[in-house]
Amino acid sequence: MTPSRSDLRNLLARHDIVPSRALGQNFVFDQNTIGAMVRAAELFRGCSVVEIGPGLGSLTVALAAEAERVLAVEADRHLLAPLREVVSAPNVEIVHADATTREWRAKLGAADQRWALVANLPYNIAIPLLLDLLDTEPRIETFTFMVQQEVAERLTASVGTKAYGIPTLKVAYWCEARIVRPVPPTVFHPRPRVSSAVVRMERRPEPAVEVDPDRLFFLIRTAFGQRRKMLRRSLAAHLTPDCFDKANIPATARPEQLTLADWSKLAAVASR
């Protein structure tokens, strides 16, 4: 049974644990929110789920009821005892590991094994972890997770908006992504100071554009590193003026004005 807010408080007190703000520890307890996350994950009989940052196990319990196998990766050694107290399902394996390292990934098995990531992600590692998993872990095909609203917007932003940037383009390269629903601070213990959102990302069979990804994201990183500059200035060391003409991209544009397809055109002409 999913623990309530009072259950979480008592659990923390019994184990003499104070949630760490530095580790982004805000434990979700609301059953409606947890249920919505599990439904959004579109789990099926026989599926394998990896959960990053299970915390006190509220989401883990719900995942164990739907999936054949749950791999719960927890970095905080102080949470292992209460987590094991809450989660007793035989199909859950709790691994003590830092999710930003790669040692735990051996647990994902063979290259053709397929996983779904479902997690209330620790806010301090969400973006770098997700982008690394997109680049290096094809065994994870779907991602359903809760993050700060601001982070959710950065991952799913529309071109031309303030939130649009490198994370948006990296997600668009690998995935179809959308915000599923907003999440208020009241469903967490302790309450965070900001609102959150559930995001769903589904990995594409192939990247969205056919171009050398190293060249593509080198140009993107370079331009967004000087976001206020026109592309003719920020990319002057890498693209000649005629490259913009060949790609049919205004040299006076700024990086947030280009779609992923536009960036792929620039990367393609840069290689010639």
Coordinates of C-alpha atoms in Angstrom, one line a residue:
M1 CA 0.0 0.0 0.0
T2 CA 1.3 3.5 -0.9
P3 CA 2.3 5.3 2.3
S4 CA 0.4 8.5 3.2
R5 CA 1.9 11.8 4.3
S6 CA 1.7 10.9 7.9
D7 CA 3.3 7.5 7.2
L8 CA 6.2 9.2 5.5
R9 CA 6.7 11.6 8.4
N10 CA 6.6 8.7 10.9
L11 CA 9.0 6.7 8.7
L12 CA 11.5 9.6 8.6
A13 CA 11.2 10.2 12.3
R14 CA 11.8 6.5 13.2
H15 CA 14.9 6.4 11.1
D16 CA 16.0 9.9 12.3
I17 CA 16.2 11.2 8.7
V18 CA 15.8 14.9 7.7
P19 CA 15.1 15.3 3.9
S20 CA 18.1 16.8 2.1
R21 CA 17.4 20.0 0.1
A22 CA 20.9 19.6 -1.5
L23 CA 19.8 16.2 -2.8
G24 CA 16.5 17.5 -4.0
Q25 CA 14.5 15.2 -1.7
N26 CA 10.8 16.0 -1.9
F27 CA 8.9 12.7 -1.4
V28 CA 5.6 12.4 -3.3
F29 CA 2.8 10.8 -1.3
D30 CA -0.4 11.8 -3.1
Q31 CA -2.1 8.7 -4.6
N32 CA -3.8 10.6 -7.4
T33 CA -0.5 12.0 -8.6
I34 CA 1.2 8.7 -8.4
G35 CA -1.7 7.0 -10.2
A36 CA -1.5 9.6 -13.0
M37 CA 2.2 9.0 -13.4
V38 CA 1.8 5.3 -13.7
R39 CA -1.1 5.7 -16.2
A40 CA 1.0 8.1 -18.2
A41 CA 3.9 5.6 -18.3
E42 CA 1.6 3.2 -20.3
L43 CA 3.1 0.1 -18.6
F44 CA 2.2 -3.3 -19.9
R45 CA 2.4 -6.9 -18.6
G46 CA 5.9 -8.1 -18.7
C47 CA 7.6 -4.7 -18.8
S48 CA 10.7 -3.6 -16.9
V49 CA 10.9 -0.3 -15.1
V50 CA 13.8 1.7 -13.8
E51 CA 13.1 4.2 -11.1
I52 CA 15.7 6.8 -10.3
G53 CA 15.5 8.2 -6.8
P54 CA 12.8 6.0 -5.2
G55 CA 13.1 7.9 -1.9
L56 CA 10.7 6.3 0.5
G57 CA 9.0 4.1 -2.0
S58 CA 5.6 5.6 -2.6
L59 CA 5.9 5.4 -6.4
T60 CA 7.9 2.2 -6.2
V61 CA 5.0 0.4 -4.6
A62 CA 2.6 1.5 -7.4
L63 CA 5.1 0.5 -10.1
A64 CA 5.7 -3.0 -8.6
A65 CA 1.9 -3.6 -8.9
E66 CA 2.1 -3.0 -12.7
A67 CA 5.5 -4.0 -13.9
E68 CA 7.2 -7.4 -14.1
R69 CA 10.4 -6.0 -12.7
V70 CA 11.4 -2.7 -11.0
L71 CA 15.0 -1.6 -10.6
A72 CA 15.0 1.2 -8.0
V73 CA 18.3 3.2 -8.0
E74 CA 18.8 5.2 -4.8
A75 CA 21.9 7.3 -4.0
D76 CA 21.3 8.2 -0.4
R77 CA 22.4 5.3 1.9
H78 CA 20.3 6.7 4.7
L79 CA 17.1 6.0 2.8
L80 CA 17.8 2.4 2.0
A81 CA 16.5 1.0 5.3
P82 CA 13.2 2.9 5.3
L83 CA 12.8 2.2 1.5
R84 CA 13.2 -1.6 2.1
E85 CA 10.7 -1.3 5.0
V86 CA 8.1 0.1 2.7
V87 CA 8.9 -1.9 -0.4
S88 CA 8.7 -5.7 0.1
A89 CA 7.5 -6.8 -3.4
P90 CA 9.7 -9.6 -4.8
N91 CA 9.9 -8.0 -8.2
V92 CA 11.7 -4.9 -6.9
E93 CA 15.5 -4.7 -6.8
I94 CA 16.9 -1.8 -4.8
V95 CA 20.3 -0.7 -5.9
H96 CA 22.5 1.7 -3.9
A97 CA 24.1 3.8 -6.6
D98 CA 24.5 7.3 -7.9
A99 CA 22.4 7.4 -11.0
T100 CA 24.7 10.0 -12.7
T101 CA 27.4 7.3 -12.8
R102 CA 27.2 4.2 -15.1
E103 CA 28.0 1.3 -12.8
W104 CA 24.3 0.6 -12.1
R105 CA 23.5 0.2 -15.8
A106 CA 24.9 -3.3 -15.9
K107 CA 21.7 -4.2 -14.2
L108 CA 19.8 -3.3 -17.3
G109 CA 21.0 -6.4 -19.0
A110 CA 21.5 -7.3 -22.7
A111 CA 21.5 -4.7 -25.4
D112 CA 18.1 -5.8 -26.7
Q113 CA 16.5 -5.5 -23.2
R114 CA 13.9 -2.7 -23.2
W115 CA 13.1 -0.5 -20.2
A116 CA 10.7 2.3 -19.2
L117 CA 12.0 5.0 -16.8
V118 CA 9.4 6.2 -14.3
A119 CA 10.6 8.5 -11.6
N120 CA 10.1 11.5 -9.4
L121 CA 13.5 12.8 -10.4
P122 CA 15.8 14.5 -7.9
Y123 CA 15.6 18.1 -9.2
N124 CA 19.4 18.7 -8.9
I125 CA 20.3 16.0 -11.5
A126 CA 17.3 15.9 -13.8
I127 CA 18.5 17.6 -16.9
P128 CA 22.1 16.3 -17.1
L129 CA 20.9 12.7 -16.2
L130 CA 18.1 12.7 -18.8
L131 CA 20.3 14.1 -21.6
D132 CA 23.0 11.5 -20.8
L133 CA 20.5 8.7 -20.8
L134 CA 19.1 9.9 -24.2
D135 CA 22.6 9.9 -25.7
T136 CA 24.0 6.7 -24.2
E137 CA 21.2 4.4 -23.0
P138 CA 19.0 3.1 -25.9
R139 CA 17.7 0.3 -23.7
I140 CA 15.4 3.0 -22.0
E141 CA 12.7 3.6 -24.6
T142 CA 10.2 5.7 -22.6
F143 CA 10.6 8.3 -19.9
T144 CA 7.8 9.4 -17.6
F145 CA 9.0 11.6 -14.8
M146 CA 8.2 14.5 -12.5
V147 CA 10.4 17.6 -12.4
Q148 CA 10.2 21.2 -11.6
Q149 CA 7.8 23.1 -13.9
E150 CA 10.6 25.2 -15.2
V151 CA 12.6 22.1 -16.1
A152 CA 9.6 20.5 -17.8
E153 CA 9.2 23.7 -19.9
R154 CA 12.9 23.7 -20.9
L155 CA 12.6 20.1 -22.1
T156 CA 9.4 20.7 -24.2
A157 CA 9.6 24.3 -25.2
S158 CA 8.5 25.8 -28.5
V159 CA 10.9 27.5 -30.8
G160 CA 11.4 31.2 -30.1
T161 CA 10.5 31.0 -26.4
K162 CA 12.8 31.9 -23.5
A163 CA 12.8 28.3 -22.3
Y164 CA 13.9 26.9 -25.7
G165 CA 17.5 25.8 -25.7
I166 CA 20.0 23.0 -25.7
P167 CA 17.9 20.6 -23.6
T168 CA 14.9 21.2 -25.8
L169 CA 16.8 20.4 -29.0
K170 CA 18.5 17.3 -27.5
V171 CA 15.1 16.0 -26.4
A172 CA 13.6 16.8 -29.9
Y173 CA 16.5 15.0 -31.6
W174 CA 15.8 11.7 -29.7
C175 CA 12.2 11.8 -28.6
E176 CA 8.6 12.9 -28.9
A177 CA 7.9 14.8 -25.6
R178 CA 5.0 16.5 -23.9
I179 CA 4.0 17.8 -20.5
V180 CA 1.3 15.4 -19.1
R181 CA 0.0 17.5 -16.2
P182 CA 1.0 20.1 -13.7
V183 CA 1.7 19.0 -10.1
P184 CA 1.3 21.4 -7.1
P185 CA 3.7 21.5 -4.2
T186 CA 1.1 20.1 -1.8
V187 CA 1.6 16.5 -3.0
F188 CA 5.1 16.4 -1.6
H189 CA 6.7 16.1 1.8
P190 CA 8.4 18.4 2.5
R191 CA 6.7 20.9 0.2
P192 CA 9.0 22.3 -2.4
R193 CA 8.9 26.1 -3.1
V194 CA 8.0 25.6 -6.8
S195 CA 5.4 23.8 -8.8
S196 CA 6.3 20.6 -10.7
A197 CA 5.0 18.7 -13.8
V198 CA 4.8 15.2 -15.2
V199 CA 6.6 14.8 -18.5
R200 CA 6.4 11.9 -21.0
M201 CA 9.1 11.3 -23.5
E202 CA 9.1 8.4 -26.0
R203 CA 12.3 7.6 -27.9
R204 CA 12.0 7.8 -31.7
P205 CA 13.0 4.7 -33.8
E206 CA 15.6 6.9 -35.4
P207 CA 16.8 10.5 -34.6
A208 CA 14.6 13.2 -35.9
V209 CA 17.2 14.5 -38.4
E210 CA 19.9 12.8 -40.5
V211 CA 23.0 14.7 -39.8
D212 CA 26.2 14.1 -37.8
P213 CA 25.1 14.6 -34.2
D214 CA 28.6 15.7 -33.0
R215 CA 28.7 18.5 -35.5
L216 CA 25.0 19.4 -35.0
F217 CA 25.3 19.8 -31.2
F218 CA 28.7 21.5 -31.4
L219 CA 27.0 24.3 -33.4
I220 CA 24.0 24.3 -31.1
R221 CA 26.2 24.5 -27.9
T222 CA 28.4 27.2 -29.4
A223 CA 25.5 29.4 -30.5
F224 CA 23.5 29.0 -27.3
G225 CA 26.7 29.8 -25.3
Q226 CA 26.3 33.3 -26.8
R227 CA 22.6 33.4 -26.9
R228 CA 22.1 37.1 -27.4
K229 CA 24.4 37.2 -30.5
M230 CA 23.3 36.8 -34.1
L231 CA 24.5 33.5 -35.6
R232 CA 26.8 35.3 -38.0
R233 CA 28.8 36.4 -34.9
S234 CA 28.5 33.5 -32.6
L235 CA 29.3 30.9 -35.3
A236 CA 31.8 33.1 -37.3
A237 CA 34.7 30.8 -36.5
H238 CA 32.8 27.8 -37.8
L239 CA 30.5 28.9 -40.6
T240 CA 31.2 31.2 -43.6
P241 CA 28.6 33.7 -44.7
D242 CA 27.7 31.5 -47.7
C243 CA 26.8 28.6 -45.4
F244 CA 23.8 30.5 -44.2
D245 CA 22.7 31.2 -47.8
K246 CA 23.1 27.5 -48.7
A247 CA 21.1 26.4 -45.7
N248 CA 18.5 29.2 -46.3
I249 CA 18.9 30.4 -42.7
P250 CA 19.2 34.1 -41.9
A251 CA 22.6 34.9 -40.6
T252 CA 20.9 37.6 -38.4
A253 CA 18.9 35.0 -36.6
R254 CA 19.5 34.1 -32.9
P255 CA 19.8 30.5 -31.8
E256 CA 16.4 30.2 -30.2
Q257 CA 14.8 31.1 -33.5
L258 CA 16.0 28.0 -35.3
T259 CA 14.1 24.7 -35.2
L260 CA 15.9 21.4 -35.0
A261 CA 15.5 21.0 -38.8
D262 CA 17.1 24.4 -39.3
W263 CA 20.0 23.4 -37.2
S264 CA 20.4 20.2 -39.2
K265 CA 20.7 22.3 -42.4
L266 CA 23.5 24.4 -40.9
A267 CA 25.3 21.3 -39.7
A268 CA 24.9 19.7 -43.1
V269 CA 26.5 22.7 -45.0
A270 CA 29.2 23.0 -42.3
S271 CA 30.5 19.6 -43.3
R272 CA 31.1 20.5 -46.9

